[in-house]
Amino acid sequence: MSYCTIAEPVSTDELNRLQKGLLEQAAGRTILLTRLYERVLLQIKCTLSHETVPKFWARFTPSIRQAGDQTSLGLPKHLGVAVATEINGRLLEFQNAVKELYLQYAFFRRQLKRLALVCSDTIVPYHVRKKSNEVAEFHDMFHCELLSQLPPHFNDLVYDFYTIAFRVFVFTYAENEDYMEIPESHHCEACGVENNECQCQTIASAFNITNKYLSLMGLLDQIAGYTLNQLIQERIDAKVRETKENYATSHVESLELWLNTVVLQWLTRIYNQGSLQVKPEHHSVQKAIDNFQLKLSFYMYENYANTIVNQFFQIIINFPMSQPAVDDLKLCLGKIKLKRCFVETIRQMLQNRLLHPGVDTPDILTGYVAALKTLAHFDTSGVLLRSITKPVKEYLRGRPETVRCVVTSLTGEGTSDLAEELAKSDPNETKAPNENPEETDWKNWNPDPANVAPAMLKSASASKAADIISMVVDIYGSKEIFVNEYRNLLAERLLSQMDFNPEREVKNLELLKLRFGESMLHSCEVMLKDITDSKRINNHILLPDSESDKNIPFPLSALIVSSQFWPTFKKETMELPSAIKEIFDMYTKAYEAYKVNRTLHWTPLNGKVCIEVEHNGKVQEMLVTPAQAAIIIHFSEQSQWELDALGQVLNMPPIVLRKRLLFWQSNGLIRETKENVFVLVDKNDDSEKSLEQMQGQSNDMCEEEEAESAMESASDQREEELQVFWSYIEAMLTNLDSLPLDRIHQMLKMFASQVDFTQDELKNILQRKVREHKLVYAGGVYQLPKS
């Protein structure tokens, strides 16, 4: 069957006369028209299958991008002028092929409409006719034949076509800042050819015509739908990648503007035959554009949210500079509903970056506080915050130095996040939320997340107003531990500085009282008061005209403490040299005369001593501990000491004494001549062997003795308190033979409830007793060892 795509117009009267002539020729029978009807449909199907469709697909060859393995975007400026010219020519050939296909499609439609008039439903039997109509049947048949023979490389050509068309549209129509500053070049940035031969207008025209023909044939979505999705998603990916590591700026509005203008304007031109104005009656066009907008917006929000989440650790560390990124993420997650995935990802990220032995406790604490500040801004309810940071909190609880690090960060010198939080304390912020319905901000109320455990919701609702410091203190769940550690740290600072200025500590104490209450910090107030009282007492006792001042040969400043309010001092003693002890006795008598019915009990290991050391003709002034001063005084009286003998004189265990001798060894004043024998270095002992030996010893020693704490740590004091229960535990196990940990804890809470303690604290005590062979642990129960 030969056909011409340009058919002469035929009127309805001519078709009626043809029908009448065929009926007369068949003597009034309809069989001839029925056979004609079937023959025409069959011939059209065969022509489509064997001529029209194969001829259309034969016009396309593998794309330049596929054959040359070029970039996925296929941008002309990356391909070179010659290749770009060839691609543009092939794209124009694509337009011509689609146009020719449409002409054939239209021709067959016209013939089928004429066939329906000649072979009407009153003549052709119902079972022979197509169920819907001939044109609809042809439409489905045309799509099936065309798409069934689609070559595998055709999508690459469509991709190149729409990629270049998008660039041409952006450079020609869209007002986009990405393309406002174009470097000077002799070639068009859109189509890639020389400026005097620019093909942008031709490509734009071919683009509009091709989309129009594909739309009229109902092939636009089948041919270009997948490619459009792929291309636009790649452009969204590239656009979102531009925001990476730029979390100090909000990008949501710019991304939405770009999507709703550049991308959707281009899609509107595709589906609306080149026009930006969609007519009200074109409901299908508007629906297609709306579907694209919804789908692409969701993809953009998800992609941007994932980009922010992947760099969220850096965002946490750089908060509040990164606050715009946190706000953007909050907006995106509100639209795509992926908070549960966010919680799991950030929790795992914090575990990988912070929770391992290679990270120091202060660094973990810094990351934890930064995470609290960031997530508190992200989720004001605190529910997600507690869920994400729970593993960090539990890990910090297991590190023994965490409490000391927290207290040091709160009240130490320098700046830290916790110190800043403490400095801006407001007592009203730490109060429980108002439960009066009339004072509730009901306009801004939001329900709690539905995907969080009820226990977590209850915990968060009970302390929604909790601030960063409260959350850090909650690591141990007890304010007493932190207050006791602060008391220890304050005591160490007061004892370590000779001329202490308490203004800073007074300020810190007042701020801490807002957090923990005055009653808990009463002891600290007394400690600071002792500083003031001690200065006054020293000034009185050591007045120039006083009798005691004449008897004391060197300046002496005593810190007189109220022992019941200060932390427990370490149970360690030292025998002072007799000359020093006499001076202390003089000071004690002067104090007793000044404060009737009171006396002093000295702690000789605490404090600082400023001494002058004259050695080998050199005089050096040094600030040392009392123990170090006592050691060097004994060596000034006797140049050689055995370790045990010096330990007896100083009333100090040999192992402790050896550690304190390291200070003078490292300073080159004392050396160990043989095992446990120490001598004062003499200027006459200058042999090369002695010098090499002393230098070798110096290299093996510590550079300087670490500062010792005069106070027992909070954990030591706590453990000492809990040791009181050991007698109860022994009695239980004597009567009941063996008990599990939880049962022991319950019985202690019942019969010895004067001190509150956790099950973990009890476990530590029991495990220590196991190591001391005072308990046996087997089968999950504890029992006394068999005698």
PDB file of N, CA, C and O in Angstrom, residues 346-385:
ATOM      1  N   ILE A 346      22.666  10.986  62.692  1.00  0.00           N
ATOM      2  CA  ILE A 346      23.464  11.889  63.536  1.00  0.00           C
ATOM      3  C   ILE A 346      23.967  11.151  64.772  1.00  0.00           C
ATOM      4  O   ILE A 346      25.107  11.368  65.211  1.00  0.00           O
ATOM      5  N   ARG A 347      23.148  10.285  65.328  1.00  0.00           N
ATOM      6  CA  ARG A 347      23.604   9.507  66.492  1.00  0.00           C
ATOM      7  C   ARG A 347      24.823   8.659  66.127  1.00  0.00           C
ATOM      8  O   ARG A 347      25.825   8.629  66.851  1.00  0.00           O
ATOM      9  N   GLN A 348      24.765   7.992  64.960  1.00  0.00           N
ATOM     10  CA  GLN A 348      25.902   7.173  64.516  1.00  0.00           C
ATOM     11  C   GLN A 348      27.105   8.045  64.199  1.00  0.00           C
ATOM     12  O   GLN A 348      28.254   7.669  64.476  1.00  0.00           O
ATOM     13  N   MET A 349      26.875   9.223  63.650  1.00  0.00           N
ATOM     14  CA  MET A 349      27.970  10.136  63.328  1.00  0.00           C
ATOM     15  C   MET A 349      28.700  10.576  64.591  1.00  0.00           C
ATOM     16  O   MET A 349      29.942  10.605  64.635  1.00  0.00           O
ATOM     17  N   LEU A 350      27.965  10.908  65.628  1.00  0.00           N
ATOM     18  CA  LEU A 350      28.586  11.320  66.888  1.00  0.00           C
ATOM     19  C   LEU A 350      29.357  10.155  67.517  1.00  0.00           C
ATOM     20  O   LEU A 350      30.447  10.350  68.083  1.00  0.00           O
ATOM     21  N   GLN A 351      28.813   8.958  67.420  1.00  0.00           N
ATOM     22  CA  GLN A 351      29.510   7.800  67.976  1.00  0.00           C
ATOM     23  C   GLN A 351      30.832   7.556  67.250  1.00  0.00           C
ATOM     24  O   GLN A 351      31.861   7.293  67.882  1.00  0.00           O
ATOM     25  N   ASN A 352      30.820   7.670  65.921  1.00  0.00           N
ATOM     26  CA  ASN A 352      32.033   7.403  65.147  1.00  0.00           C
ATOM     27  C   ASN A 352      33.095   8.470  65.367  1.00  0.00           C
ATOM     28  O   ASN A 352      34.301   8.171  65.358  1.00  0.00           O
ATOM     29  N   ARG A 353      32.678   9.721  65.548  1.00  0.00           N
ATOM     30  CA  ARG A 353      33.643  10.809  65.637  1.00  0.00           C
ATOM     31  C   ARG A 353      34.122  11.079  67.067  1.00  0.00           C
ATOM     32  O   ARG A 353      35.219  11.611  67.252  1.00  0.00           O
ATOM     33  N   LEU A 354      33.314  10.733  68.066  1.00  0.00           N
ATOM     34  CA  LEU A 354      33.644  11.111  69.441  1.00  0.00           C
ATOM     35  C   LEU A 354      33.891   9.931  70.374  1.00  0.00           C
ATOM     36  O   LEU A 354      34.799   9.995  71.214  1.00  0.00           O
ATOM     37  N   LEU A 355      33.107   8.884  70.237  1.00  0.00           N
ATOM     38  CA  LEU A 355      33.077   7.870  71.282  1.00  0.00           C
ATOM     39  C   LEU A 355      34.076   6.744  71.024  1.00  0.00           C
ATOM     40  O   LEU A 355      33.706   5.621  70.672  1.00  0.00           O
ATOM     41  N   HIS A 356      35.355   7.058  71.166  1.00  0.00           N
ATOM     42  CA  HIS A 356      36.377   6.025  71.125  1.00  0.00           C
ATOM     43  C   HIS A 356      37.564   6.490  71.960  1.00  0.00           C
ATOM     44  O   HIS A 356      37.723   7.694  72.220  1.00  0.00           O
ATOM     45  N   PRO A 357      38.407   5.576  72.395  1.00  0.00           N
ATOM     46  CA  PRO A 357      39.464   5.940  73.353  1.00  0.00           C
ATOM     47  C   PRO A 357      40.452   6.980  72.844  1.00  0.00           C
ATOM     48  O   PRO A 357      41.140   7.610  73.643  1.00  0.00           O
ATOM     49  N   GLY A 358      40.559   7.175  71.539  1.00  0.00           N
ATOM     50  CA  GLY A 358      41.524   8.126  71.014  1.00  0.00           C
ATOM     51  C   GLY A 358      41.158   9.577  71.207  1.00  0.00           C
ATOM     52  O   GLY A 358      41.981  10.460  70.947  1.00  0.00           O
ATOM     53  N   VAL A 359      39.944   9.854  71.656  1.00  0.00           N
ATOM     54  CA  VAL A 359      39.490  11.235  71.841  1.00  0.00           C
ATOM     55  C   VAL A 359      39.546  11.568  73.330  1.00  0.00           C
ATOM     56  O   VAL A 359      39.022  10.827  74.161  1.00  0.00           O
ATOM     57  N   ASP A 360      40.188  12.685  73.661  1.00  0.00           N
ATOM     58  CA  ASP A 360      40.275  13.106  75.061  1.00  0.00           C
ATOM     59  C   ASP A 360      38.906  13.523  75.590  1.00  0.00           C
ATOM     60  O   ASP A 360      38.049  14.003  74.831  1.00  0.00           O
ATOM     61  N   THR A 361      38.738  13.372  76.894  1.00  0.00           N
ATOM     62  CA  THR A 361      37.454  13.717  77.514  1.00  0.00           C
ATOM     63  C   THR A 361      37.071  15.175  77.295  1.00  0.00           C
ATOM     64  O   THR A 361      35.905  15.460  76.990  1.00  0.00           O
ATOM     65  N   PRO A 362      37.991  16.157  77.427  1.00  0.00           N
ATOM     66  CA  PRO A 362      37.589  17.549  77.154  1.00  0.00           C
ATOM     67  C   PRO A 362      37.074  17.750  75.733  1.00  0.00           C
ATOM     68  O   PRO A 362      36.140  18.528  75.507  1.00  0.00           O
ATOM     69  N   ASP A 363      37.671  17.028  74.757  1.00  0.00           N
ATOM     70  CA  ASP A 363      37.204  17.150  73.373  1.00  0.00           C
ATOM     71  C   ASP A 363      35.818  16.531  73.208  1.00  0.00           C
ATOM     72  O   ASP A 363      34.971  17.069  72.486  1.00  0.00           O
ATOM     73  N   ILE A 364      35.589  15.387  73.859  1.00  0.00           N
ATOM     74  CA  ILE A 364      34.250  14.774  73.800  1.00  0.00           C
ATOM     75  C   ILE A 364      33.224  15.704  74.429  1.00  0.00           C
ATOM     76  O   ILE A 364      32.128  15.895  73.897  1.00  0.00           O
ATOM     77  N   LEU A 365      33.596  16.296  75.557  1.00  0.00           N
ATOM     78  CA  LEU A 365      32.680  17.211  76.240  1.00  0.00           C
ATOM     79  C   LEU A 365      32.399  18.438  75.374  1.00  0.00           C
ATOM     80  O   LEU A 365      31.246  18.899  75.302  1.00  0.00           O
ATOM     81  N   THR A 366      33.413  18.959  74.696  1.00  0.00           N
ATOM     82  CA  THR A 366      33.208  20.094  73.801  1.00  0.00           C
ATOM     83  C   THR A 366      32.248  19.731  72.673  1.00  0.00           C
ATOM     84  O   THR A 366      31.339  20.495  72.337  1.00  0.00           O
ATOM     85  N   GLY A 367      32.446  18.543  72.070  1.00  0.00           N
ATOM     86  CA  GLY A 367      31.534  18.094  71.020  1.00  0.00           C
ATOM     87  C   GLY A 367      30.127  17.871  71.538  1.00  0.00           C
ATOM     88  O   GLY A 367      29.144  18.174  70.855  1.00  0.00           O
ATOM     89  N   TYR A 368      30.021  17.326  72.760  1.00  0.00           N
ATOM     90  CA  TYR A 368      28.703  17.081  73.357  1.00  0.00           C
ATOM     91  C   TYR A 368      27.956  18.387  73.594  1.00  0.00           C
ATOM     92  O   TYR A 368      26.771  18.508  73.261  1.00  0.00           O
ATOM     93  N   VAL A 369      28.652  19.389  74.140  1.00  0.00           N
ATOM     94  CA  VAL A 369      28.013  20.681  74.395  1.00  0.00           C
ATOM     95  C   VAL A 369      27.620  21.344  73.078  1.00  0.00           C
ATOM     96  O   VAL A 369      26.521  21.923  72.959  1.00  0.00           O
ATOM     97  N   ALA A 370      28.494  21.263  72.068  1.00  0.00           N
ATOM     98  CA  ALA A 370      28.166  21.841  70.763  1.00  0.00           C
ATOM     99  C   ALA A 370      26.952  21.147  70.158  1.00  0.00           C
ATOM    100  O   ALA A 370      26.080  21.792  69.552  1.00  0.00           O
ATOM    101  N   ALA A 371      26.872  19.815  70.312  1.00  0.00           N
ATOM    102  CA  ALA A 371      25.707  19.081  69.801  1.00  0.00           C
ATOM    103  C   ALA A 371      24.434  19.499  70.539  1.00  0.00           C
ATOM    104  O   ALA A 371      23.365  19.639  69.932  1.00  0.00           O
ATOM    105  N   LEU A 372      24.537  19.686  71.848  1.00  0.00           N
ATOM    106  CA  LEU A 372      23.376  20.120  72.622  1.00  0.00           C
ATOM    107  C   LEU A 372      22.885  21.485  72.146  1.00  0.00           C
ATOM    108  O   LEU A 372      21.676  21.694  71.955  1.00  0.00           O
ATOM    109  N   LYS A 373      23.798  22.412  71.933  1.00  0.00           N
ATOM    110  CA  LYS A 373      23.412  23.755  71.500  1.00  0.00           C
ATOM    111  C   LYS A 373      22.779  23.716  70.111  1.00  0.00           C
ATOM    112  O   LYS A 373      21.765  24.365  69.854  1.00  0.00           O
ATOM    113  N   THR A 374      23.381  22.927  69.217  1.00  0.00           N
ATOM    114  CA  THR A 374      22.862  22.851  67.850  1.00  0.00           C
ATOM    115  C   THR A 374      21.494  22.195  67.815  1.00  0.00           C
ATOM    116  O   THR A 374      20.552  22.702  67.192  1.00  0.00           O
ATOM    117  N   LEU A 375      21.364  21.053  68.494  1.00  0.00           N
ATOM    118  CA  LEU A 375      20.108  20.307  68.449  1.00  0.00           C
ATOM    119  C   LEU A 375      19.022  20.996  69.263  1.00  0.00           C
ATOM    120  O   LEU A 375      17.828  20.828  68.964  1.00  0.00           O
ATOM    121  N   ALA A 376      19.390  21.761  70.291  1.00  0.00           N
ATOM    122  CA  ALA A 376      18.390  22.522  71.029  1.00  0.00           C
ATOM    123  C   ALA A 376      17.779  23.588  70.135  1.00  0.00           C
ATOM    124  O   ALA A 376      16.581  23.903  70.238  1.00  0.00           O
ATOM    125  N   HIS A 377      18.572  24.162  69.242  1.00  0.00           N
ATOM    126  CA  HIS A 377      18.034  25.123  68.274  1.00  0.00           C
ATOM    127  C   HIS A 377      17.191  24.402  67.224  1.00  0.00           C
ATOM    128  O   HIS A 377      16.166  24.929  66.780  1.00  0.00           O
ATOM    129  N   PHE A 378      17.621  23.198  66.850  1.00  0.00           N
ATOM    130  CA  PHE A 378      16.898  22.436  65.830  1.00  0.00           C
ATOM    131  C   PHE A 378      15.550  21.944  66.345  1.00  0.00           C
ATOM    132  O   PHE A 378      14.551  21.983  65.638  1.00  0.00           O
ATOM    133  N   ASP A 379      15.532  21.471  67.592  1.00  0.00           N
ATOM    134  CA  ASP A 379      14.310  20.889  68.176  1.00  0.00           C
ATOM    135  C   ASP A 379      14.124  21.475  69.566  1.00  0.00           C
ATOM    136  O   ASP A 379      14.751  21.033  70.530  1.00  0.00           O
ATOM    137  N   THR A 380      13.273  22.478  69.664  1.00  0.00           N
ATOM    138  CA  THR A 380      13.083  23.163  70.945  1.00  0.00           C
ATOM    139  C   THR A 380      12.418  22.272  71.988  1.00  0.00           C
ATOM    140  O   THR A 380      12.537  22.539  73.187  1.00  0.00           O
ATOM    141  N   SER A 381      11.719  21.228  71.566  1.00  0.00           N
ATOM    142  CA  SER A 381      11.074  20.346  72.540  1.00  0.00           C
ATOM    143  C   SER A 381      12.090  19.510  73.314  1.00  0.00           C
ATOM    144  O   SER A 381      11.819  19.057  74.416  1.00  0.00           O
ATOM    145  N   GLY A 382      13.268  19.288  72.731  1.00  0.00           N
ATOM    146  CA  GLY A 382      14.297  18.507  73.398  1.00  0.00           C
ATOM    147  C   GLY A 382      14.146  17.010  73.248  1.00  0.00           C
ATOM    148  O   GLY A 382      14.982  16.248  73.729  1.00  0.00           O
ATOM    149  N   VAL A 383      13.102  16.551  72.557  1.00  0.00           N
ATOM    150  CA  VAL A 383      12.879  15.104  72.425  1.00  0.00           C
ATOM    151  C   VAL A 383      13.944  14.480  71.530  1.00  0.00           C
ATOM    152  O   VAL A 383      14.604  13.505  71.904  1.00  0.00           O
ATOM    153  N   LEU A 384      14.138  15.037  70.335  1.00  0.00           N
ATOM    154  CA  LEU A 384      15.143  14.501  69.430  1.00  0.00           C
ATOM    155  C   LEU A 384      16.546  14.699  70.007  1.00  0.00           C
ATOM    156  O   LEU A 384      17.422  13.852  69.831  1.00  0.00           O
ATOM    157  N   LEU A 385      16.743  15.810  70.682  1.00  0.00           N
ATOM    158  CA  LEU A 385      18.048  16.106  71.285  1.00  0.00           C
ATOM    159  C   LEU A 385      18.457  14.994  72.237  1.00  0.00           C
ATOM    160  O   LEU A 385      19.570  14.477  72.179  1.00  0.00           O
TER     161      LEU A 385
END
